[in-house]
C-alpha positions as a LaTeX table, in Angstrom:
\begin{tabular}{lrrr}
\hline
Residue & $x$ (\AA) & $y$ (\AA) & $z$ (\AA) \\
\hline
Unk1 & 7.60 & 0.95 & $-20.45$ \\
Unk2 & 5.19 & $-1.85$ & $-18.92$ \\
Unk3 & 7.33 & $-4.82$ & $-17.40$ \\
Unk4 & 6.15 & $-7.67$ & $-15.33$ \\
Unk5 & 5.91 & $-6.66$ & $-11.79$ \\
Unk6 & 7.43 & $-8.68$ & $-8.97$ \\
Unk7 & 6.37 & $-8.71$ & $-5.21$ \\
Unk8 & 9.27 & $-8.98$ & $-2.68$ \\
Unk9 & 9.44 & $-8.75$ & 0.88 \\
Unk10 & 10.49 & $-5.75$ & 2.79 \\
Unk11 & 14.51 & $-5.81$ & 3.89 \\
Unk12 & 14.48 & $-3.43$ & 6.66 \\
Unk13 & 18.49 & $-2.37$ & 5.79 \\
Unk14 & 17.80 & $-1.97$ & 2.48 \\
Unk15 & 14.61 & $-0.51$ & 1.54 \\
Unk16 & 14.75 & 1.94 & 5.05 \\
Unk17 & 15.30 & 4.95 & 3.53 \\
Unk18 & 13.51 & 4.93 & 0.24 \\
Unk19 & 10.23 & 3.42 & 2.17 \\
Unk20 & 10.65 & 5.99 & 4.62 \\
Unk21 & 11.22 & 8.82 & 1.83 \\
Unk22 & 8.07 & 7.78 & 0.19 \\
Unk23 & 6.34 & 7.70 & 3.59 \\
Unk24 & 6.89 & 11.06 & 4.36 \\
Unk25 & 6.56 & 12.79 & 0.80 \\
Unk26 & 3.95 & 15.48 & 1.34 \\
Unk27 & 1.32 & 13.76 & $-0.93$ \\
Unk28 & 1.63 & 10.32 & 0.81 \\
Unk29 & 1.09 & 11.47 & 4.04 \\
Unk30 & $-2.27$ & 14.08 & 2.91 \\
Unk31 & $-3.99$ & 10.53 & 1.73 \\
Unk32 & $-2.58$ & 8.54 & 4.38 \\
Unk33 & $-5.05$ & 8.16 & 7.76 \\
Unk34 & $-1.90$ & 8.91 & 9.86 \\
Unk35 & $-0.26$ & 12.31 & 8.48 \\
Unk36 & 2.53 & 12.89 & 10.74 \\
Unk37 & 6.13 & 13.39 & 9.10 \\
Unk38 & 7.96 & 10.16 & 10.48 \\
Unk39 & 11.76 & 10.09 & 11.68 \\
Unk40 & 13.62 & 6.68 & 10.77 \\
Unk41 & 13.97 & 5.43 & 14.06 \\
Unk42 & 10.09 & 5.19 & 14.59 \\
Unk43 & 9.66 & 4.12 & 10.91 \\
Unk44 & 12.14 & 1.62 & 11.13 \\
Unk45 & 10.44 & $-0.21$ & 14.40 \\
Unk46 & 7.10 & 0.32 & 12.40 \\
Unk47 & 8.71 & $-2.01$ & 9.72 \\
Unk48 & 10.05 & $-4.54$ & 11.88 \\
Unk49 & 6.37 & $-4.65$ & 14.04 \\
Unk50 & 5.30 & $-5.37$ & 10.83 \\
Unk51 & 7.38 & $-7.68$ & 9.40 \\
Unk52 & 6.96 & $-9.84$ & 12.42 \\
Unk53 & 3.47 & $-10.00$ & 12.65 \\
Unk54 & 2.07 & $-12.92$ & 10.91 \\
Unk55 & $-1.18$ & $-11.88$ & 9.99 \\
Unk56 & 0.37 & $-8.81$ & 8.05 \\
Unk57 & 2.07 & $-8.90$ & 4.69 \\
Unk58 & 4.57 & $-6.64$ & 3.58 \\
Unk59 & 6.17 & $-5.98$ & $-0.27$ \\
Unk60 & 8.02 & $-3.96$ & $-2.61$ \\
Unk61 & 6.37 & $-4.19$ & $-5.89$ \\
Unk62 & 9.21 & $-3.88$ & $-8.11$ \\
Unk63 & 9.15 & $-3.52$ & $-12.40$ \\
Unk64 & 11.80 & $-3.12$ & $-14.75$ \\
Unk65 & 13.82 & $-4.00$ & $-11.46$ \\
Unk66 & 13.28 & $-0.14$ & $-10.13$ \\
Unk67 & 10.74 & $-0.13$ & $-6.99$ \\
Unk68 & 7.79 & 1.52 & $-7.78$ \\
Unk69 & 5.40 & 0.95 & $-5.19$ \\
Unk70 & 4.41 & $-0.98$ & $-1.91$ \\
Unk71 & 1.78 & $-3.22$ & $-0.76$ \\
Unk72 & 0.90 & $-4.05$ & 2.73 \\
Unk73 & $-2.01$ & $-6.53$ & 3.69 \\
Unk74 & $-3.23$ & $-6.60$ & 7.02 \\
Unk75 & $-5.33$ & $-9.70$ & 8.02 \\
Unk76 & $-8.05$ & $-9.41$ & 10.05 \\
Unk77 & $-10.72$ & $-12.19$ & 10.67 \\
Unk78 & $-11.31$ & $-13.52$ & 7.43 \\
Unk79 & $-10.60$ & $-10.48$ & 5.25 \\
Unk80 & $-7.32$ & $-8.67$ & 4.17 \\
Unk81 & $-6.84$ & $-4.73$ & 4.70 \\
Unk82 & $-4.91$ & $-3.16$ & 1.32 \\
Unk83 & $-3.02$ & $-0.21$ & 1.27 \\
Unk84 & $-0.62$ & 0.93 & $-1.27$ \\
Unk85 & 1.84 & 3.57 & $-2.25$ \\
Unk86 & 3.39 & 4.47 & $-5.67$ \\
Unk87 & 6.92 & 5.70 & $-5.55$ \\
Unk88 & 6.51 & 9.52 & $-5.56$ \\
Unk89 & 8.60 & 9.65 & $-8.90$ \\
Unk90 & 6.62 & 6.83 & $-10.84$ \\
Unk91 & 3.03 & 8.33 & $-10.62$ \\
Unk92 & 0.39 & 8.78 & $-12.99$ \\
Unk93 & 2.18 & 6.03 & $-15.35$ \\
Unk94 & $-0.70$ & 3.51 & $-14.42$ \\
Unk95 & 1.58 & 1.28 & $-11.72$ \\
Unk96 & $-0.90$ & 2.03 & $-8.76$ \\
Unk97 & $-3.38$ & $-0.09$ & $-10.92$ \\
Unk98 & $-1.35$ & $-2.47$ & $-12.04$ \\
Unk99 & 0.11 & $-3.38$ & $-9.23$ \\
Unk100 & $-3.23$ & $-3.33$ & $-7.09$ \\
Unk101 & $-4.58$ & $-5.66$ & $-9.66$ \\
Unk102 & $-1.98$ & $-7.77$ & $-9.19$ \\
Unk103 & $-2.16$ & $-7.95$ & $-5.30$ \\
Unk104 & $-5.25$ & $-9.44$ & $-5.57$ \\
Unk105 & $-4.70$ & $-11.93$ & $-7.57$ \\
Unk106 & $-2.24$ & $-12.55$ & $-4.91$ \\
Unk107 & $-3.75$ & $-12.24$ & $-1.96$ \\
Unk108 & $-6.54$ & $-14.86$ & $-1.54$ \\
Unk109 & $-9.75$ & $-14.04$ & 0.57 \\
Unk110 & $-11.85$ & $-11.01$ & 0.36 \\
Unk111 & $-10.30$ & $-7.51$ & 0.77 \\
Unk112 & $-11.04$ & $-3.92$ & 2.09 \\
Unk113 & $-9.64$ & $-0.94$ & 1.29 \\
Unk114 & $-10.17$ & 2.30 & 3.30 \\
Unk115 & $-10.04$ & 5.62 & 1.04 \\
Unk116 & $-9.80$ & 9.54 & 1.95 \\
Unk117 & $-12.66$ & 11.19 & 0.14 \\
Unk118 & $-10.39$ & 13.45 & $-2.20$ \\
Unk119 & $-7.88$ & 10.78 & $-2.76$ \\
Unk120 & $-9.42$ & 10.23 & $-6.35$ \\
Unk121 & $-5.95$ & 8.70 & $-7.65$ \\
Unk122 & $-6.66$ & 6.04 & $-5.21$ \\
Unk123 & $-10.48$ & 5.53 & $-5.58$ \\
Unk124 & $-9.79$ & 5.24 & $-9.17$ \\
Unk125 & $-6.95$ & 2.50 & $-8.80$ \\
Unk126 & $-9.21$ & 0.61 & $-6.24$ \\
Unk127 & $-12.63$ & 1.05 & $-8.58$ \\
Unk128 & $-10.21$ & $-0.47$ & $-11.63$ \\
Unk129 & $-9.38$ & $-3.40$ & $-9.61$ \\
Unk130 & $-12.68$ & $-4.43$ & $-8.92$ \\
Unk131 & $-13.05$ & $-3.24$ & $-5.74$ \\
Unk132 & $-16.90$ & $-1.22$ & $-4.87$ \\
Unk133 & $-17.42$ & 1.31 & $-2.35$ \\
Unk134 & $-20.07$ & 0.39 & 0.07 \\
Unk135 & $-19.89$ & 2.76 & 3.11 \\
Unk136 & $-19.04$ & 6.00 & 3.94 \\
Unk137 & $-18.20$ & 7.64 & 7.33 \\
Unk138 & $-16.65$ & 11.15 & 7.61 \\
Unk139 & $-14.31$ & 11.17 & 5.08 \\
Unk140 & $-13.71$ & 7.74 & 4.85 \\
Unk141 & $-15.16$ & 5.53 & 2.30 \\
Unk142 & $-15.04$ & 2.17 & 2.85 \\
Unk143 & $-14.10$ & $-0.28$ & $-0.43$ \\
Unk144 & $-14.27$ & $-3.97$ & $-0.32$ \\
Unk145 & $-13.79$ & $-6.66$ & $-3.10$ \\
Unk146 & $-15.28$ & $-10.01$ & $-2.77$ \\
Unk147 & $-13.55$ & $-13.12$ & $-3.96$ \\
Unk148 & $-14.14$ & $-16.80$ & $-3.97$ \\
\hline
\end{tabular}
């Protein structure tokens, strides 16, 4: 069942082990650019790099109080980078969407996305959220969404 979603920031003690379970589930890490199996330690000082930066946002998109997916934003110049995750157990219920859409309502400024070719559960969330594919390279293709 739908419930409103709610953005909260990453607590490295806490969320360590699911994030890191979801970063390394087989599917993730085929779509993801980097595809290496991580081991906590490095995934861990990933987080905290991350979490300290200022120009990159970090959150656990949470509905029905169950995480369900992650957003991270990374700012550069005057445009934010979007990737995303769903929880490997709460695919294909329409979150990805949802809480894309919601992100970018969120995030103010214009945003990119960068998508794997065959990643069509992606595309498709990105395409729904307004974003429009303008470039690719290899197989890479590039996404952006323009906003006021």
């Amino acid at each position: 069942k739908e419930g409103t979603m709610k953005f909260r920031t990453v607590i490295i003690k806490k969320d360590l082990h699911m994030l890191l379970k979801w970063r390394n589930d087989p599917l993730t890490r085929k779509q993801s650019h980097r595809t290496k199996k991580f081991v906590s330690k490095d995934y861990r000082n990933e987080l905290k790099s991350i979490l300290e930066d200022p120009n990159k946002l970090l959150f656990i998109v949470e509905e029905n109080n169950k995480s369900v997916g992650i957003i991270r934003a990374d700012k550069e110049d005057s445009c934010y980078e979007l990737s995303w995750t769903v929880a490997p157990n709460e695919r294909g219920k329409g979150i990805g969407t949802r809480m894309l859409m919601q992100a970018v309502k969120k995030i103010k400024g214009n945003l990119r996305a960068e998508i794997k070719e065959g990643n069509g559960q992606s595309i498709t969330i990105a395409e729904k959220a307004g974003f429009i594919c303008n470039k690719k390279e290899g197989n890479i293709l590039y996404y952006t969404l323009t906003q006021q």
